[in-house]
């Protein structure tokens, strides 16, 4: 395995364990420059990244790399001039820009290592195609609505809002719509943009007095795909600009697709007028794939990559990872790579060994601190307020949810929870847990909120 492949595999694992923003900030523009005597030399873009990775992510990076190559003992960091051939390739040629007829910024702020052939005009990755997208009951509705948009963009569901947990295929599905629309309607102007990048563009345009140019660029789009809208900034200006761009497209019957890790109601930073716009369209969720579907996905991946993995080993993988398709793929890759490295055929026994740490100590690990932080982040409140005995109305419910999560997931005792969260009596905690449990029976929104909070609680 060469350096690039090693790092590519490690990044796949890292990506599932850090937030998207952190991933883009710290891991884009990194590469393995050298691997000698068990020491991986990691090339990073600047001194700041070097310090940060060393102090905050060192152990984590080492673990990810060692999961793939046991012989690695240490990681060193150098500030490199690394500019991948891949990035060079992604530069939009004047020709392509002209063909699209829109002034398009060069995409530069996204992770690029494995997205070899992202289209510089549409930002779409051709890898995300419908033909590689497995449909099961967990994503049936989302898939059907996506298909109907392909048939009739702008005139079926507008906007289409897709939400679901991490690694369950939102980006894949919404990009597949873009790719398919482009295939069927070559003149169509499609743009895929992650919310973080959109915000970057707005900030830049505001500081350069270039807002009207940015608006013009968006005005010309026929299908706008916005990924991970939950990252939208709270600032009024940001939402205002987004609202204008959204409205202009919407009023001209241009198709808009939005993805999020939770329904519009549960995005605390979202302005009311945007929320109601989103809710005025079609909302479809993506749930968890069942066992058979997970198996289907694994089999398809094997076929796509011509990998031979015996059925029983595949079932084992399918049973080990249940809540994240990216991780499911990652586990399969790990098995395949290990067998390549050791030059032995894949067997159930081998697979069990390789995935032992996943099965034995579930990756799912959280703590009081993480619960408090995740709940506070999710509701955009201060951690301290959750812990202190603030009686502010806005705090009551988040605190009840935190209590419930501590009880359910960490099995903490009622008095302990009360003591840590607001110095409450244990009966208050019991009441809170009962209330949330009851509400869960009739409020699917709460279920989504809990899932999104848990995604945070269990991420690195
Ligand atoms: P999300 O955006 O929801 O976090 P992604 O779209 O990035 O998830 O999907 C994670 C990985 O799983 C990707 O590699 C994607 O191709 C794969 N994947 C997700 N859903 C499916 C599916 N239904 N069929 C096949 N592969 C899928
Ligand atoms: Mg995504």
mmCIF file of C-alpha atoms in Angstrom, residues 124-389:
data_model
loop_
_atom_site.group_PDB
_atom_site.id
_atom_site.type_symbol
_atom_site.label_atom_id
_atom_site.label_comp_id
_atom_site.label_asym_id
_atom_site.label_seq_id
_atom_site.Cartn_x
_atom_site.Cartn_y
_atom_site.Cartn_z
ATOM 1 C CA UNK A 124 -20.546 17.725 -7.801
ATOM 2 C CA UNK A 125 -18.640 14.530 -7.203
ATOM 3 C CA UNK A 126 -19.522 12.031 -9.957
ATOM 4 C CA UNK A 127 -19.002 9.183 -7.478
ATOM 5 C CA UNK A 128 -22.364 10.021 -5.955
ATOM 6 C CA UNK A 129 -24.671 8.386 -8.438
ATOM 7 C CA UNK A 130 -28.102 6.830 -8.104
ATOM 8 C CA UNK A 131 -26.799 3.564 -9.450
ATOM 9 C CA UNK A 132 -24.589 3.220 -6.376
ATOM 10 C CA UNK A 133 -27.305 4.226 -3.975
ATOM 11 C CA UNK A 134 -29.068 1.364 -2.246
ATOM 12 C CA UNK A 135 -32.696 1.927 -1.398
ATOM 13 C CA UNK A 136 -34.400 0.319 1.573
ATOM 14 C CA UNK A 137 -37.312 1.225 3.769
ATOM 15 C CA UNK A 138 -34.995 3.517 5.748
ATOM 16 C CA UNK A 139 -34.478 5.938 2.880
ATOM 17 C CA UNK A 140 -37.348 5.108 0.555
ATOM 18 C CA UNK A 141 -39.211 8.367 0.929
ATOM 19 C CA UNK A 142 -36.116 10.514 0.553
ATOM 20 C CA UNK A 143 -35.112 8.536 -2.519
ATOM 21 C CA UNK A 144 -38.555 8.781 -4.108
ATOM 22 C CA UNK A 145 -38.783 12.525 -3.625
ATOM 23 C CA UNK A 146 -35.265 12.902 -5.016
ATOM 24 C CA UNK A 147 -36.268 10.923 -8.098
ATOM 25 C CA UNK A 148 -39.303 13.021 -8.670
ATOM 26 C CA UNK A 149 -37.120 16.113 -8.662
ATOM 27 C CA UNK A 150 -34.920 14.574 -11.315
ATOM 28 C CA UNK A 151 -38.005 14.163 -13.480
ATOM 29 C CA UNK A 152 -39.344 17.591 -12.872
ATOM 30 C CA UNK A 153 -36.943 20.000 -11.232
ATOM 31 C CA UNK A 154 -38.605 23.114 -9.895
ATOM 32 C CA UNK A 155 -42.067 21.744 -10.337
ATOM 33 C CA UNK A 156 -42.455 18.870 -7.956
ATOM 34 C CA UNK A 157 -41.321 19.470 -4.391
ATOM 35 C CA UNK A 158 -39.764 22.775 -3.621
ATOM 36 C CA UNK A 159 -37.715 23.029 -1.556
ATOM 37 C CA UNK A 160 -36.878 19.436 -0.774
ATOM 38 C CA UNK A 161 -35.494 19.112 2.719
ATOM 39 C CA UNK A 162 -33.697 15.855 3.520
ATOM 40 C CA UNK A 163 -32.541 15.082 7.018
ATOM 41 C CA UNK A 164 -30.920 12.173 8.830
ATOM 42 C CA UNK A 165 -28.001 11.124 11.018
ATOM 43 C CA UNK A 166 -24.317 11.182 10.199
ATOM 44 C CA UNK A 167 -23.090 8.878 7.456
ATOM 45 C CA UNK A 168 -26.503 7.787 6.268
ATOM 46 C CA UNK A 169 -26.376 9.038 2.708
ATOM 47 C CA UNK A 170 -27.668 12.596 2.648
ATOM 48 C CA UNK A 171 -24.752 14.000 0.701
ATOM 49 C CA UNK A 172 -24.751 11.000 -1.600
ATOM 50 C CA UNK A 173 -28.445 11.336 -2.375
ATOM 51 C CA UNK A 174 -28.583 15.077 -2.957
ATOM 52 C CA UNK A 175 -25.489 14.996 -5.129
ATOM 53 C CA UNK A 176 -26.940 12.089 -7.080
ATOM 54 C CA UNK A 177 -29.869 14.323 -7.976
ATOM 55 C CA UNK A 178 -27.440 16.947 -9.238
ATOM 56 C CA UNK A 179 -25.447 14.447 -11.256
ATOM 57 C CA UNK A 180 -28.507 12.869 -12.792
ATOM 58 C CA UNK A 181 -30.096 16.199 -13.664
ATOM 59 C CA UNK A 182 -26.847 17.225 -15.354
ATOM 60 C CA UNK A 183 -26.816 13.996 -17.309
ATOM 61 C CA UNK A 184 -30.378 14.350 -18.525
ATOM 62 C CA UNK A 185 -30.306 18.112 -19.076
ATOM 63 C CA UNK A 186 -26.873 19.198 -20.172
ATOM 64 C CA UNK A 187 -27.649 22.932 -20.213
ATOM 65 C CA UNK A 188 -29.001 22.941 -16.693
ATOM 66 C CA UNK A 189 -27.070 25.011 -14.198
ATOM 67 C CA UNK A 190 -26.547 22.980 -11.066
ATOM 68 C CA UNK A 191 -24.602 24.034 -8.009
ATOM 69 C CA UNK A 192 -23.788 21.964 -4.941
ATOM 70 C CA UNK A 193 -22.586 23.951 -1.974
ATOM 71 C CA UNK A 194 -21.874 22.925 1.617
ATOM 72 C CA UNK A 195 -23.353 25.479 4.016
ATOM 73 C CA UNK A 196 -19.953 26.312 5.444
ATOM 74 C CA UNK A 197 -18.687 27.262 2.050
ATOM 75 C CA UNK A 198 -21.766 29.314 1.340
ATOM 76 C CA UNK A 199 -21.161 31.221 4.544
ATOM 77 C CA UNK A 200 -17.544 31.774 3.558
ATOM 78 C CA UNK A 201 -18.683 33.235 0.262
ATOM 79 C CA UNK A 202 -21.134 35.564 1.955
ATOM 80 C CA UNK A 203 -18.565 36.780 4.470
ATOM 81 C CA UNK A 204 -16.092 37.408 1.707
ATOM 82 C CA UNK A 205 -18.619 39.172 -0.479
ATOM 83 C CA UNK A 206 -19.693 41.381 2.403
ATOM 84 C CA UNK A 207 -16.158 42.471 3.114
ATOM 85 C CA UNK A 208 -15.422 43.175 -0.547
ATOM 86 C CA UNK A 209 -18.708 44.859 -1.332
ATOM 87 C CA UNK A 210 -19.283 42.089 -3.809
ATOM 88 C CA UNK A 211 -22.665 40.982 -2.573
ATOM 89 C CA UNK A 212 -24.499 41.811 -5.755
ATOM 90 C CA UNK A 213 -22.052 39.717 -7.752
ATOM 91 C CA UNK A 214 -22.573 36.789 -5.441
ATOM 92 C CA UNK A 215 -26.332 37.155 -5.696
ATOM 93 C CA UNK A 216 -26.064 37.283 -9.439
ATOM 94 C CA UNK A 217 -24.123 34.043 -9.444
ATOM 95 C CA UNK A 218 -26.823 32.323 -7.435
ATOM 96 C CA UNK A 219 -29.633 33.912 -9.373
ATOM 97 C CA UNK A 220 -28.484 32.062 -12.468
ATOM 98 C CA UNK A 221 -28.650 28.632 -10.887
ATOM 99 C CA UNK A 222 -31.413 26.223 -11.914
ATOM 100 C CA UNK A 223 -30.831 23.650 -9.193
ATOM 101 C CA UNK A 224 -29.227 24.701 -5.943
ATOM 102 C CA UNK A 225 -28.159 21.992 -3.519
ATOM 103 C CA UNK A 226 -27.212 23.115 -0.035
ATOM 104 C CA UNK A 227 -25.635 20.546 2.257
ATOM 105 C CA UNK A 228 -25.724 20.567 6.065
ATOM 106 C CA UNK A 229 -27.838 23.649 6.628
ATOM 107 C CA UNK A 230 -27.641 23.068 10.398
ATOM 108 C CA UNK A 231 -24.308 24.906 10.211
ATOM 109 C CA UNK A 232 -25.962 28.134 9.103
ATOM 110 C CA UNK A 233 -24.691 31.007 11.213
ATOM 111 C CA UNK A 234 -26.971 32.790 13.583
ATOM 112 C CA UNK A 235 -25.995 36.248 12.367
ATOM 113 C CA UNK A 236 -28.833 38.216 10.930
ATOM 114 C CA UNK A 237 -26.865 39.250 7.890
ATOM 115 C CA UNK A 238 -26.064 35.653 6.966
ATOM 116 C CA UNK A 239 -29.663 34.543 7.183
ATOM 117 C CA UNK A 240 -30.842 37.596 5.371
ATOM 118 C CA UNK A 241 -28.560 37.001 2.415
ATOM 119 C CA UNK A 242 -29.499 33.365 2.342
ATOM 120 C CA UNK A 243 -33.162 34.243 2.540
ATOM 121 C CA UNK A 244 -32.857 36.575 -0.451
ATOM 122 C CA UNK A 245 -31.001 34.058 -2.542
ATOM 123 C CA UNK A 246 -33.480 31.394 -1.562
ATOM 124 C CA UNK A 247 -36.482 33.576 -2.389
ATOM 125 C CA UNK A 248 -35.194 34.682 -5.744
ATOM 126 C CA UNK A 249 -34.701 31.098 -6.839
ATOM 127 C CA UNK A 250 -37.916 29.914 -5.287
ATOM 128 C CA UNK A 251 -40.006 32.595 -6.926
ATOM 129 C CA UNK A 252 -38.522 31.732 -10.290
ATOM 130 C CA UNK A 253 -39.420 28.069 -9.836
ATOM 131 C CA UNK A 254 -35.808 27.051 -9.539
ATOM 132 C CA UNK A 255 -35.270 23.859 -7.609
ATOM 133 C CA UNK A 256 -33.712 23.971 -4.154
ATOM 134 C CA UNK A 257 -32.558 20.934 -2.191
ATOM 135 C CA UNK A 258 -31.391 21.210 1.377
ATOM 136 C CA UNK A 259 -29.909 18.668 3.729
ATOM 137 C CA UNK A 260 -29.537 18.725 7.484
ATOM 138 C CA UNK A 261 -28.818 16.406 10.362
ATOM 139 C CA UNK A 262 -32.233 17.218 11.849
ATOM 140 C CA UNK A 263 -35.602 18.674 10.885
ATOM 141 C CA UNK A 264 -35.979 22.448 10.401
ATOM 142 C CA UNK A 265 -37.808 22.836 13.707
ATOM 143 C CA UNK A 266 -34.769 21.616 15.603
ATOM 144 C CA UNK A 267 -32.194 23.974 14.130
ATOM 145 C CA UNK A 268 -31.955 26.652 16.804
ATOM 146 C CA UNK A 269 -29.972 29.051 14.629
ATOM 147 C CA UNK A 270 -32.558 29.057 11.875
ATOM 148 C CA UNK A 271 -34.679 32.174 11.548
ATOM 149 C CA UNK A 272 -38.408 31.680 11.685
ATOM 150 C CA UNK A 273 -39.039 32.876 8.137
ATOM 151 C CA UNK A 274 -36.512 30.395 6.751
ATOM 152 C CA UNK A 275 -37.893 27.615 8.864
ATOM 153 C CA UNK A 276 -41.377 28.183 7.579
ATOM 154 C CA UNK A 277 -40.098 28.297 4.005
ATOM 155 C CA UNK A 278 -38.428 24.936 4.469
ATOM 156 C CA UNK A 279 -41.507 23.502 6.055
ATOM 157 C CA UNK A 280 -43.590 24.744 3.159
ATOM 158 C CA UNK A 281 -41.849 22.274 0.865
ATOM 159 C CA UNK A 282 -41.294 18.569 1.217
ATOM 160 C CA UNK A 283 -39.490 17.129 4.224
ATOM 161 C CA UNK A 284 -38.140 13.589 4.006
ATOM 162 C CA UNK A 285 -36.034 11.752 6.526
ATOM 163 C CA UNK A 286 -33.432 9.042 6.248
ATOM 164 C CA UNK A 287 -33.487 6.504 9.073
ATOM 165 C CA UNK A 288 -31.286 3.544 9.888
ATOM 166 C CA UNK A 289 -30.761 0.705 7.410
ATOM 167 C CA UNK A 290 -31.951 -2.700 8.587
ATOM 168 C CA UNK A 291 -29.738 -5.779 8.621
ATOM 169 C CA UNK A 292 -30.628 -6.962 5.114
ATOM 170 C CA UNK A 293 -30.044 -3.522 3.673
ATOM 171 C CA UNK A 294 -26.672 -3.254 5.375
ATOM 172 C CA UNK A 295 -25.775 -6.556 3.800
ATOM 173 C CA UNK A 296 -26.939 -5.330 0.403
ATOM 174 C CA UNK A 297 -24.762 -2.254 0.751
ATOM 175 C CA UNK A 298 -21.728 -4.367 1.639
ATOM 176 C CA UNK A 299 -22.313 -6.727 -1.251
ATOM 177 C CA UNK A 300 -22.668 -3.863 -3.664
ATOM 178 C CA UNK A 301 -19.427 -2.295 -2.445
ATOM 179 C CA UNK A 302 -17.679 -5.635 -2.929
ATOM 180 C CA UNK A 303 -18.972 -5.860 -6.458
ATOM 181 C CA UNK A 304 -18.052 -2.286 -7.291
ATOM 182 C CA UNK A 305 -14.518 -2.781 -6.113
ATOM 183 C CA UNK A 306 -14.213 -6.416 -7.232
ATOM 184 C CA UNK A 307 -13.463 -7.591 -3.731
ATOM 185 C CA UNK A 308 -14.142 -11.178 -2.762
ATOM 186 C CA UNK A 309 -15.395 -11.441 0.795
ATOM 187 C CA UNK A 310 -17.165 -14.565 2.029
ATOM 188 C CA UNK A 311 -20.799 -14.262 3.015
ATOM 189 C CA UNK A 312 -20.339 -15.074 6.711
ATOM 190 C CA UNK A 313 -17.634 -12.435 7.034
ATOM 191 C CA UNK A 314 -19.932 -9.898 5.394
ATOM 192 C CA UNK A 315 -22.732 -10.723 7.819
ATOM 193 C CA UNK A 316 -20.329 -10.204 10.650
ATOM 194 C CA UNK A 317 -19.465 -6.743 9.341
ATOM 195 C CA UNK A 318 -23.164 -5.958 8.838
ATOM 196 C CA UNK A 319 -23.887 -6.971 12.426
ATOM 197 C CA UNK A 320 -21.000 -4.984 13.855
ATOM 198 C CA UNK A 321 -21.941 -1.596 12.466
ATOM 199 C CA UNK A 322 -25.528 -0.517 12.462
ATOM 200 C CA UNK A 323 -25.877 3.213 12.492
ATOM 201 C CA UNK A 324 -23.521 4.665 9.932
ATOM 202 C CA UNK A 325 -23.004 3.608 6.330
ATOM 203 C CA UNK A 326 -19.678 5.374 6.074
ATOM 204 C CA UNK A 327 -18.402 3.362 9.021
ATOM 205 C CA UNK A 328 -19.845 0.233 7.491
ATOM 206 C CA UNK A 329 -17.813 0.851 4.362
ATOM 207 C CA UNK A 330 -14.793 1.730 6.471
ATOM 208 C CA UNK A 331 -14.965 -1.579 8.325
ATOM 209 C CA UNK A 332 -15.219 -3.488 5.076
ATOM 210 C CA UNK A 333 -12.224 -1.620 3.694
ATOM 211 C CA UNK A 334 -10.240 -2.361 6.781
ATOM 212 C CA UNK A 335 -10.915 -6.060 6.447
ATOM 213 C CA UNK A 336 -9.969 -6.062 2.797
ATOM 214 C CA UNK A 337 -6.800 -4.071 3.323
ATOM 215 C CA UNK A 338 -5.651 -6.222 6.224
ATOM 216 C CA UNK A 339 -6.026 -9.313 4.136
ATOM 217 C CA UNK A 340 -4.089 -7.692 1.314
ATOM 218 C CA UNK A 341 -1.321 -6.710 3.682
ATOM 219 C CA UNK A 342 -1.060 -10.139 5.217
ATOM 220 C CA UNK A 343 -1.560 -11.776 1.869
ATOM 221 C CA UNK A 344 -4.182 -14.156 3.213
ATOM 222 C CA UNK A 345 -7.730 -14.744 2.041
ATOM 223 C CA UNK A 346 -10.504 -13.126 4.037
ATOM 224 C CA UNK A 347 -12.277 -15.434 6.432
ATOM 225 C CA UNK A 348 -14.834 -15.024 9.177
ATOM 226 C CA UNK A 349 -12.148 -15.655 11.785
ATOM 227 C CA UNK A 350 -9.856 -13.004 10.338
ATOM 228 C CA UNK A 351 -12.709 -10.537 10.078
ATOM 229 C CA UNK A 352 -13.617 -11.086 13.708
ATOM 230 C CA UNK A 353 -10.055 -10.417 14.744
ATOM 231 C CA UNK A 354 -9.735 -7.298 12.652
ATOM 232 C CA UNK A 355 -12.988 -5.850 13.864
ATOM 233 C CA UNK A 356 -12.588 -7.103 17.423
ATOM 234 C CA UNK A 357 -12.190 -3.692 18.939
ATOM 235 C CA UNK A 358 -15.416 -2.518 17.339
ATOM 236 C CA UNK A 359 -17.385 -5.453 18.632
ATOM 237 C CA UNK A 360 -15.859 -5.622 22.105
ATOM 238 C CA UNK A 361 -15.601 -2.077 23.248
ATOM 239 C CA UNK A 362 -18.265 -0.286 21.343
ATOM 240 C CA UNK A 363 -16.817 2.936 19.977
ATOM 241 C CA UNK A 364 -19.703 4.529 21.673
ATOM 242 C CA UNK A 365 -18.211 6.219 24.634
ATOM 243 C CA UNK A 366 -19.401 9.366 26.274
ATOM 244 C CA UNK A 367 -19.113 11.252 29.547
ATOM 245 C CA UNK A 368 -20.956 13.727 31.720
ATOM 246 C CA UNK A 369 -18.894 16.510 30.210
ATOM 247 C CA UNK A 370 -19.719 15.471 26.675
ATOM 248 C CA UNK A 371 -23.422 15.167 27.408
ATOM 249 C CA UNK A 372 -23.498 18.666 28.872
ATOM 250 C CA UNK A 373 -21.494 20.094 26.004
ATOM 251 C CA UNK A 374 -23.547 18.358 23.328
ATOM 252 C CA UNK A 375 -26.868 19.456 24.799
ATOM 253 C CA UNK A 376 -25.606 23.024 25.261
ATOM 254 C CA UNK A 377 -24.236 23.158 21.705
ATOM 255 C CA UNK A 378 -27.370 21.721 20.257
ATOM 256 C CA UNK A 379 -29.669 24.231 21.953
ATOM 257 C CA UNK A 380 -27.160 27.033 21.607
ATOM 258 C CA UNK A 381 -27.077 27.749 25.305
ATOM 259 C CA UNK A 382 -24.300 28.192 27.791
ATOM 260 C CA UNK A 383 -22.925 25.034 29.422
ATOM 261 C CA UNK A 384 -22.636 26.851 32.681
ATOM 262 C CA UNK A 385 -26.326 27.604 32.732
ATOM 263 C CA UNK A 386 -27.149 23.933 32.417
ATOM 264 C CA UNK A 387 -24.934 23.108 35.357
ATOM 265 C CA UNK A 388 -25.786 26.073 37.573
ATOM 266 C CA UNK A 389 -29.252 26.449 38.938
#
